[in-house]
């Protein structure tokens, strides 16, 4: 994920804890922090940039040249001996590594190289939250890089298993759910009692529609960020990129914990909206279910809620299927023509008037009902004068021939507007 995600998230991590005693730590992207647990990394010392230890390591790379940009893609952990690097050249190299978004830099130290890393370079790495390591010259590079490579490959294998599991669970037509449960147990995939689907949906900025070879897409970046943030919370999730969506399967031991997990994903959405401010990010939730075969239902609910919310253009980009109210009933009606006839019966005269006269009576009625009949709030919502509003409302009353201040009439008119929005007509 983007290294910038390492900044300013410490406080967020502390807000909620998911201390599930039955949960193993999710296997996701390998970070610099994970390297500190390796056998051959024991003698390698972190000397600067501790706040960047959550940077993802894509591969170890050993370099002997004064510049590395043409040889790396970003995310690599760079090893150098320091033979050809003076303090000034090292300063330039660290800056290059930061700009290229490498995971970190390991400098071999010793009598044959440099005895220690100068303080100014440590300060440079600290300022950028860029992990900088010292490695004794007698530690074999082949052992360290092989161990890191093995860890990354194991991690990729675990991720692939999880994503294949989720993809089959959601999209395969011939799912044997008993077999899926056995697969989850065999592959150590945690499915706690209550399981739900959350969908992050992103619209691309115009300049990010195409992705350069060797670089992550916007969806991949979002997936890495979600994985890493949930990993920090020990929140068990499986994620899958599908089109413009990052699909998350989350689970929790109780319904209360499931609600906490959903609230944390809302926090994640807020953070990602700031980080990728040029993109339009939505988050939708299906309901939590106990049975594994109902995970697909939760996904379908999240998708329906997402599509409806985007149609309506709501300013709040987070939606729960369980909170859709009347829309949930509309989803259950197969005969769309019946829905169409219902709203045309109640709103047809306004639709015809607006079409012939290029007026905005239906939108005026909508805002009037949304504002619960408050004239001041309705005028502000429509950006019109109060007298203009009163004139429009009198037109609406005359055309409808109904008392729009009657509670039951309001309910029926608002339901008709909801039905029209549902059919996007």
Short mmCIF file of C-alpha atoms in Angstrom, two decimals:
data_model
loop_
_atom_site.label_atom_id
_atom_site.label_comp_id
_atom_site.label_asym_id
_atom_site.label_seq_id
_atom_site.Cartn_x
_atom_site.Cartn_y
_atom_site.Cartn_z
CA UNK A 1 0.00 0.00 0.00
CA UNK A 2 0.99 3.63 -0.21
CA UNK A 3 3.69 4.53 2.34
CA UNK A 4 1.77 7.71 3.20
CA UNK A 5 -0.78 5.52 4.96
CA UNK A 6 1.77 5.05 7.76
CA UNK A 7 1.36 8.66 8.80
CA UNK A 8 -1.25 9.90 11.21
CA UNK A 9 -3.03 6.58 11.71
CA UNK A 10 -1.68 5.72 15.13
CA UNK A 11 -4.52 7.40 16.97
CA UNK A 12 -7.10 5.69 14.79
CA UNK A 13 -5.63 2.29 15.55
CA UNK A 14 -6.17 2.91 19.26
CA UNK A 15 -9.86 3.79 19.02
CA UNK A 16 -11.22 0.28 18.68
CA UNK A 17 -9.77 -3.09 19.61
CA UNK A 18 -10.99 -6.40 18.26
CA UNK A 19 -9.59 -8.76 20.86
CA UNK A 20 -11.07 -11.97 19.48
CA UNK A 21 -9.44 -14.75 21.48
CA UNK A 22 -10.34 -17.30 18.80
CA UNK A 23 -8.84 -15.28 15.98
CA UNK A 24 -5.41 -15.77 14.50
CA UNK A 25 -3.59 -12.72 13.12
CA UNK A 26 -4.74 -12.33 9.50
CA UNK A 27 -2.11 -13.08 6.87
CA UNK A 28 -1.79 -10.10 4.53
CA UNK A 29 0.99 -8.06 2.96
CA UNK A 30 4.48 -8.52 4.44
CA UNK A 31 5.69 -5.33 6.12
CA UNK A 32 9.03 -4.15 7.48
CA UNK A 33 7.63 -4.88 10.94
CA UNK A 34 7.20 -8.55 10.02
CA UNK A 35 10.87 -8.80 9.04
CA UNK A 36 11.96 -8.12 12.61
CA UNK A 37 10.71 -11.58 13.61
CA UNK A 38 12.87 -13.44 11.08
CA UNK A 39 15.84 -15.55 12.18
CA UNK A 40 18.46 -13.94 9.95
CA UNK A 41 17.12 -10.47 10.67
CA UNK A 42 18.00 -10.70 14.38
CA UNK A 43 21.38 -9.00 13.94
CA UNK A 44 19.99 -6.31 11.64
CA UNK A 45 19.26 -3.13 13.58
CA UNK A 46 16.57 -0.56 12.86
CA UNK A 47 18.33 2.80 13.25
CA UNK A 48 15.76 5.24 11.83
CA UNK A 49 12.20 5.57 10.51
CA UNK A 50 10.32 3.41 13.07
CA UNK A 51 7.01 5.04 12.14
CA UNK A 52 7.32 3.55 8.65
CA UNK A 53 7.58 -0.08 9.71
CA UNK A 54 4.13 -0.77 8.30
CA UNK A 55 5.39 -0.23 4.74
CA UNK A 56 4.73 -3.24 2.53
CA UNK A 57 7.78 -5.19 1.29
CA UNK A 58 7.23 -6.50 -2.22
CA UNK A 59 10.71 -8.01 -2.73
CA UNK A 60 14.33 -7.80 -1.48
CA UNK A 61 16.72 -6.14 -3.94
CA UNK A 62 20.53 -5.93 -3.70
CA UNK A 63 22.01 -2.87 -5.41
CA UNK A 64 25.59 -1.79 -6.02
CA UNK A 65 25.01 1.30 -8.15
CA UNK A 66 24.73 4.91 -7.09
CA UNK A 67 21.18 5.11 -8.44
CA UNK A 68 18.38 2.53 -8.38
CA UNK A 69 15.30 4.14 -9.95
CA UNK A 70 15.62 2.30 -13.24
CA UNK A 71 15.85 -1.08 -11.50
CA UNK A 72 12.90 -0.94 -9.06
CA UNK A 73 9.12 -0.48 -9.20
CA UNK A 74 8.45 0.62 -5.61
CA UNK A 75 7.96 -1.45 -2.46
CA UNK A 76 11.35 -3.21 -2.59
CA UNK A 77 13.62 -3.49 0.45
CA UNK A 78 16.99 -2.31 -0.86
CA UNK A 79 20.29 -3.78 0.39
CA UNK A 80 23.54 -1.90 -0.32
CA UNK A 81 27.11 -2.45 0.88
CA UNK A 82 28.16 1.17 1.05
CA UNK A 83 31.37 0.47 -0.91
CA UNK A 84 30.62 3.11 -3.51
CA UNK A 85 28.61 5.40 -1.27
CA UNK A 86 29.98 8.42 0.53
CA UNK A 87 27.74 10.22 3.06
CA UNK A 88 26.64 12.64 0.32
CA UNK A 89 25.83 9.83 -2.10
CA UNK A 90 23.93 7.98 0.60
CA UNK A 91 21.87 11.10 1.27
CA UNK A 92 20.95 11.27 -2.41
CA UNK A 93 20.20 7.54 -2.47
CA UNK A 94 17.87 7.75 0.55
CA UNK A 95 16.02 10.63 -1.09
CA UNK A 96 15.71 8.57 -4.27
CA UNK A 97 14.38 5.58 -2.29
CA UNK A 98 11.79 7.78 -0.59
CA UNK A 99 10.66 9.30 -3.87
CA UNK A 100 10.48 5.88 -5.50
CA UNK A 101 8.44 4.62 -2.52
CA UNK A 102 10.70 1.76 -1.53
CA UNK A 103 9.86 -0.17 1.62
CA UNK A 104 13.18 0.57 3.32
CA UNK A 105 16.96 0.57 3.03
CA UNK A 106 19.48 -1.85 4.61
CA UNK A 107 23.08 -0.63 4.67
CA UNK A 108 25.91 -3.08 5.34
CA UNK A 109 28.35 -1.64 7.88
CA UNK A 110 31.82 -2.75 8.90
CA UNK A 111 35.49 -2.00 8.38
CA UNK A 112 35.31 -2.86 4.70
CA UNK A 113 32.31 -0.57 4.14
CA UNK A 114 31.29 2.24 6.49
CA UNK A 115 31.49 1.87 10.25
CA UNK A 116 28.19 3.61 11.00
CA UNK A 117 25.49 5.64 9.32
CA UNK A 118 25.92 9.43 9.80
CA UNK A 119 23.41 11.23 12.06
CA UNK A 120 22.21 13.50 9.26
CA UNK A 121 21.07 10.45 7.29
CA UNK A 122 19.24 9.07 10.31
CA UNK A 123 17.43 12.39 10.68
CA UNK A 124 16.59 12.35 6.97
CA UNK A 125 15.01 8.89 7.25
CA UNK A 126 13.17 9.76 10.48
CA UNK A 127 11.65 12.86 8.90
CA UNK A 128 10.23 10.77 6.04
CA UNK A 129 9.18 7.79 8.22
CA UNK A 130 11.48 5.71 6.02
CA UNK A 131 12.87 2.54 7.71
CA UNK A 132 16.67 2.50 7.70
CA UNK A 133 18.58 -0.56 8.90
CA UNK A 134 22.20 -1.37 9.72
CA UNK A 135 23.41 -4.86 8.85
CA UNK A 136 26.78 -6.26 10.04
CA UNK A 137 29.04 -7.15 7.14
CA UNK A 138 29.42 -10.79 8.29
CA UNK A 139 25.70 -11.59 7.99
CA UNK A 140 25.25 -13.49 4.73
CA UNK A 141 23.10 -11.58 2.27
CA UNK A 142 21.96 -14.81 0.63
CA UNK A 143 20.46 -16.05 3.93
CA UNK A 144 18.62 -12.79 4.65
CA UNK A 145 17.20 -12.27 1.17
CA UNK A 146 16.18 -15.92 0.84
CA UNK A 147 14.31 -15.78 4.14
CA UNK A 148 12.49 -12.59 3.10
CA UNK A 149 11.63 -14.08 -0.29
CA UNK A 150 10.25 -17.24 1.36
CA UNK A 151 8.09 -15.12 3.68
CA UNK A 152 6.69 -13.07 0.79
CA UNK A 153 5.93 -16.19 -1.26
CA UNK A 154 4.19 -17.88 1.68
CA UNK A 155 2.18 -14.72 2.23
CA UNK A 156 1.16 -14.55 -1.43
CA UNK A 157 0.07 -18.18 -1.26
CA UNK A 158 -2.06 -17.52 1.83
CA UNK A 159 -3.65 -14.47 0.22
CA UNK A 160 -4.40 -16.41 -2.95
CA UNK A 161 -6.12 -19.16 -0.96
CA UNK A 162 -8.31 -16.62 0.86
CA UNK A 163 -9.27 -14.75 -2.29
CA UNK A 164 -10.06 -17.94 -4.20
CA UNK A 165 -12.23 -18.99 -1.28
CA UNK A 166 -14.17 -15.70 -1.24
CA UNK A 167 -14.50 -15.56 -5.03
CA UNK A 168 -15.97 -19.06 -5.19
CA UNK A 169 -18.25 -18.37 -2.24
CA UNK A 170 -19.76 -15.29 -3.90
CA UNK A 171 -19.76 -16.08 -7.62
CA UNK A 172 -19.71 -19.85 -8.21
CA UNK A 173 -23.06 -21.37 -9.16
CA UNK A 174 -22.36 -24.88 -7.85
CA UNK A 175 -21.16 -24.17 -4.31
CA UNK A 176 -21.06 -27.04 -1.83
CA UNK A 177 -21.20 -25.08 1.42
CA UNK A 178 -20.22 -28.02 3.59
CA UNK A 179 -17.14 -28.46 1.42
CA UNK A 180 -16.46 -24.71 1.67
CA UNK A 181 -16.46 -24.95 5.46
CA UNK A 182 -14.03 -27.85 5.27
CA UNK A 183 -11.85 -25.79 2.93
CA UNK A 184 -11.86 -22.90 5.39
CA UNK A 185 -10.76 -25.19 8.22
CA UNK A 186 -8.04 -26.88 6.17
CA UNK A 187 -6.65 -23.55 4.97
CA UNK A 188 -6.93 -21.89 8.39
CA UNK A 189 -9.40 -19.27 7.11
CA UNK A 190 -11.21 -17.76 10.08
CA UNK A 191 -15.01 -17.54 9.83
CA UNK A 192 -16.45 -16.45 13.15
CA UNK A 193 -20.11 -16.73 14.14
CA UNK A 194 -21.50 -13.63 12.41
CA UNK A 195 -20.34 -12.88 8.88
CA UNK A 196 -21.11 -9.89 6.66
CA UNK A 197 -20.00 -8.29 3.40
CA UNK A 198 -18.83 -4.70 3.04
CA UNK A 199 -18.12 -3.23 -0.42
CA UNK A 200 -15.76 -0.33 -1.06
CA UNK A 201 -16.62 1.16 -4.46
CA UNK A 202 -14.36 3.71 -6.13
CA UNK A 203 -14.75 5.93 -9.17
CA UNK A 204 -11.44 6.63 -10.89
CA UNK A 205 -10.07 10.13 -11.32
CA UNK A 206 -9.58 10.86 -15.01
CA UNK A 207 -5.79 10.73 -14.72
CA UNK A 208 -5.75 7.34 -12.96
CA UNK A 209 -7.97 5.29 -15.24
CA UNK A 210 -4.95 3.70 -16.87
CA UNK A 211 -2.29 2.06 -14.72
CA UNK A 212 1.35 1.86 -15.73
CA UNK A 213 2.84 -1.60 -15.97
CA UNK A 214 4.35 -2.68 -12.70
CA UNK A 215 2.20 -0.31 -10.63
CA UNK A 216 -0.87 -1.10 -8.57
CA UNK A 217 -4.30 0.01 -9.74
CA UNK A 218 -6.37 2.27 -7.52
CA UNK A 219 -8.45 -0.74 -6.43
CA UNK A 220 -5.26 -2.63 -5.52
CA UNK A 221 -4.05 0.31 -3.45
CA UNK A 222 -7.39 0.45 -1.64
CA UNK A 223 -7.28 -3.29 -1.02
CA UNK A 224 -3.76 -3.09 0.43
CA UNK A 225 -4.80 -0.20 2.66
CA UNK A 226 -7.92 -1.99 3.92
CA UNK A 227 -5.92 -5.17 4.53
CA UNK A 228 -3.22 -3.34 6.47
CA UNK A 229 -5.61 -1.28 8.59
CA UNK A 230 -7.66 -4.35 9.49
CA UNK A 231 -4.49 -6.29 10.19
CA UNK A 232 -3.44 -3.66 12.74
CA UNK A 233 -6.79 -4.16 14.51
CA UNK A 234 -6.61 -7.95 14.25
CA UNK A 235 -9.99 -7.72 12.54
CA UNK A 236 -10.42 -10.91 10.48
CA UNK A 237 -11.26 -9.91 6.91
CA UNK A 238 -10.79 -11.41 3.48
CA UNK A 239 -10.71 -8.94 0.60
CA UNK A 240 -11.19 -9.36 -3.12
CA UNK A 241 -10.88 -6.84 -5.96
CA UNK A 242 -13.82 -7.21 -8.36
CA UNK A 243 -14.20 -4.49 -10.98
CA UNK A 244 -14.29 -1.12 -9.23
CA UNK A 245 -15.07 -2.81 -5.92
CA UNK A 246 -12.99 -4.04 -3.01
CA UNK A 247 -15.20 -6.70 -1.44
CA UNK A 248 -14.58 -7.44 2.25
CA UNK A 249 -15.79 -10.50 4.11
CA UNK A 250 -15.64 -9.68 7.83
CA UNK A 251 -16.66 -11.85 10.74
CA UNK A 252 -17.09 -11.48 14.49
CA UNK A 253 -18.08 -13.70 17.45
CA UNK A 254 -21.21 -11.68 18.35
CA UNK A 255 -23.62 -9.27 16.67
CA UNK A 256 -22.28 -6.48 18.88
CA UNK A 257 -18.73 -7.15 17.71
CA UNK A 258 -19.96 -7.29 14.12
CA UNK A 259 -21.42 -3.80 14.60
CA UNK A 260 -18.07 -2.62 16.01
CA UNK A 261 -16.26 -4.11 13.02
CA UNK A 262 -18.61 -2.30 10.62
CA UNK A 263 -18.04 0.96 12.50
CA UNK A 264 -14.28 0.51 12.14
CA UNK A 265 -14.66 -0.08 8.40
CA UNK A 266 -16.54 3.24 8.30
CA UNK A 267 -13.47 4.84 9.91
CA UNK A 268 -11.27 3.16 7.29
CA UNK A 269 -13.51 4.57 4.55
CA UNK A 270 -13.08 8.06 5.99
CA UNK A 271 -9.30 7.71 6.03
CA UNK A 272 -9.17 6.37 2.48
CA UNK A 273 -11.47 9.15 1.26
CA UNK A 274 -8.91 11.64 2.54
CA UNK A 275 -5.95 9.75 1.14
CA UNK A 276 -7.52 9.31 -2.30
CA UNK A 277 -9.41 12.60 -2.27
CA UNK A 278 -9.54 12.76 -6.07
CA UNK A 279 -11.68 9.62 -6.16
CA UNK A 280 -15.34 9.09 -5.30
CA UNK A 281 -15.47 6.41 -2.60
CA UNK A 282 -18.61 4.61 -1.39
CA UNK A 283 -19.01 1.95 1.30
CA UNK A 284 -22.03 -0.34 1.54
CA UNK A 285 -22.90 -3.09 4.01
CA UNK A 286 -24.98 -6.24 3.81
CA UNK A 287 -26.54 -7.69 6.95
CA UNK A 288 -24.58 -10.10 9.20
CA UNK A 289 -25.56 -13.78 9.00
CA UNK A 290 -24.63 -16.89 10.92
CA UNK A 291 -24.76 -19.45 8.08
CA UNK A 292 -21.97 -19.55 5.51
CA UNK A 293 -24.45 -19.95 2.63
CA UNK A 294 -25.97 -16.58 3.56
CA UNK A 295 -22.72 -14.72 2.89
CA UNK A 296 -23.80 -14.46 -0.76
CA UNK A 297 -27.08 -12.89 0.39
CA UNK A 298 -25.13 -10.31 2.41
CA UNK A 299 -23.09 -9.51 -0.72
CA UNK A 300 -26.23 -9.09 -2.84
CA UNK A 301 -27.66 -6.76 -0.20
CA UNK A 302 -24.52 -4.66 -0.13
CA UNK A 303 -24.56 -4.43 -3.94
CA UNK A 304 -28.23 -3.39 -4.05
CA UNK A 305 -27.67 -0.75 -1.40
CA UNK A 306 -24.60 0.56 -3.24
CA UNK A 307 -26.33 0.84 -6.63
CA UNK A 308 -29.36 2.55 -5.12
CA UNK A 309 -27.27 5.01 -3.13
CA UNK A 310 -25.23 5.96 -6.19
CA UNK A 311 -28.42 6.44 -8.24
CA UNK A 312 -29.79 8.80 -5.62
CA UNK A 313 -26.55 10.79 -5.41
CA UNK A 314 -26.62 11.00 -1.62
CA UNK A 315 -23.96 13.17 0.00
CA UNK A 316 -23.33 10.52 2.66
CA UNK A 317 -21.41 7.77 0.84
CA UNK A 318 -21.90 5.07 3.51
CA UNK A 319 -25.04 2.95 3.40
CA UNK A 320 -26.36 -0.09 5.27
CA UNK A 321 -28.90 -2.36 3.59
CA UNK A 322 -30.60 -2.80 6.97
CA UNK A 323 -31.28 0.95 7.12
CA UNK A 324 -32.91 1.31 3.67
CA UNK A 325 -36.46 1.09 5.02
CA UNK A 326 -39.02 1.12 2.22
CA UNK A 327 -36.40 0.34 -0.41
CA UNK A 328 -35.96 -3.12 1.12
CA UNK A 329 -39.63 -3.84 0.32
CA UNK A 330 -39.20 -2.61 -3.25
CA UNK A 331 -36.25 -4.96 -3.75
CA UNK A 332 -38.60 -7.87 -3.02
CA UNK A 333 -41.14 -6.89 -5.70
CA UNK A 334 -40.45 -8.68 -8.97
CA UNK A 335 -43.11 -6.85 -11.00
CA UNK A 336 -41.45 -3.49 -11.75
CA UNK A 337 -44.45 -2.40 -13.82
CA UNK A 338 -46.58 -2.51 -10.69
CA UNK A 339 -44.14 -0.12 -8.98
CA UNK A 340 -44.19 2.14 -12.05
CA UNK A 341 -47.98 2.29 -12.12
CA UNK A 342 -48.06 3.12 -8.40
CA UNK A 343 -45.84 6.19 -8.60
CA UNK A 344 -47.38 7.38 -11.88
CA UNK A 345 -50.82 7.26 -10.29
CA UNK A 346 -49.67 9.63 -7.51
CA UNK A 347 -47.14 11.80 -9.35
CA UNK A 348 -48.15 11.61 -13.02
CA UNK A 349 -49.70 15.09 -13.24
CA UNK A 350 -46.57 16.68 -11.75
CA UNK A 351 -44.33 14.76 -14.14
CA UNK A 352 -46.40 15.89 -17.13
CA UNK A 353 -46.42 19.51 -15.94
CA UNK A 354 -42.64 19.54 -15.41
CA UNK A 355 -42.08 17.99 -18.81
CA UNK A 356 -44.30 20.48 -20.68
CA UNK A 357 -43.28 23.61 -18.77
CA UNK A 358 -39.68 22.84 -17.83
CA UNK A 359 -40.69 23.39 -14.21
CA UNK A 360 -39.45 21.81 -10.99
CA UNK A 361 -42.61 20.94 -9.11
CA UNK A 362 -41.63 17.34 -8.38
CA UNK A 363 -38.24 18.41 -6.98
CA UNK A 364 -40.01 21.08 -4.92
CA UNK A 365 -42.38 18.47 -3.51
CA UNK A 366 -39.47 16.15 -2.80
CA UNK A 367 -37.56 18.75 -0.78
CA UNK A 368 -40.75 19.89 0.99
CA UNK A 369 -41.36 16.31 2.17
CA UNK A 370 -37.68 15.77 3.03
CA UNK A 371 -37.80 18.91 5.20
CA UNK A 372 -41.00 17.71 6.89
CA UNK A 373 -42.98 20.70 5.62
CA UNK A 374 -40.59 23.32 7.02
CA UNK A 375 -40.79 26.28 4.64
CA UNK A 376 -37.48 27.86 5.68
CA UNK A 377 -35.48 24.65 5.30
CA UNK A 378 -37.19 23.84 2.01
CA UNK A 379 -36.42 27.30 0.59
CA UNK A 380 -32.78 26.92 1.62
CA UNK A 381 -32.55 23.44 0.12
CA UNK A 382 -33.94 24.69 -3.21
CA UNK A 383 -32.12 28.05 -3.12
CA UNK A 384 -35.38 29.92 -3.83
CA UNK A 385 -37.31 32.72 -2.14
CA UNK A 386 -40.07 31.80 0.31
CA UNK A 387 -42.73 33.40 -1.90
CA UNK A 388 -41.55 31.33 -4.87
CA UNK A 389 -41.87 28.21 -2.74
CA UNK A 390 -45.41 29.11 -1.64
CA UNK A 391 -46.40 29.68 -5.27
CA UNK A 392 -45.04 26.29 -6.30
CA UNK A 393 -46.73 24.51 -3.40
CA UNK A 394 -50.10 26.01 -4.36
CA UNK A 395 -49.54 24.75 -7.91
CA UNK A 396 -48.78 21.28 -6.54
CA UNK A 397 -51.94 21.27 -4.42
CA UNK A 398 -54.08 22.31 -7.37
CA UNK A 399 -52.59 19.73 -9.73
CA UNK A 400 -52.73 16.85 -7.26
CA UNK A 401 -56.08 17.83 -5.76
CA UNK A 402 -54.80 16.56 -2.41
CA UNK A 403 -53.85 18.01 0.95
CA UNK A 404 -50.06 17.74 1.00
CA UNK A 405 -50.04 18.66 4.69
CA UNK A 406 -51.98 15.51 5.61
CA UNK A 407 -49.63 12.91 7.17
CA UNK A 408 -50.99 9.94 5.20
CA UNK A 409 -50.92 11.88 1.91
CA UNK A 410 -47.32 12.88 2.60
CA UNK A 411 -46.44 9.26 3.30
CA UNK A 412 -47.94 8.11 0.00
CA UNK A 413 -46.32 10.91 -2.01
CA UNK A 414 -42.90 10.29 -0.46
CA UNK A 415 -43.28 6.55 -1.06
CA UNK A 416 -44.05 7.30 -4.71
CA UNK A 417 -40.91 9.45 -4.99
CA UNK A 418 -38.90 6.64 -3.42
CA UNK A 419 -40.37 4.20 -5.94
CA UNK A 420 -39.48 6.51 -8.83
CA UNK A 421 -35.91 6.87 -7.53
CA UNK A 422 -35.67 3.10 -7.18
CA UNK A 423 -36.52 2.64 -10.88
CA UNK A 424 -34.34 5.64 -11.77
CA UNK A 425 -37.10 7.27 -13.81
#
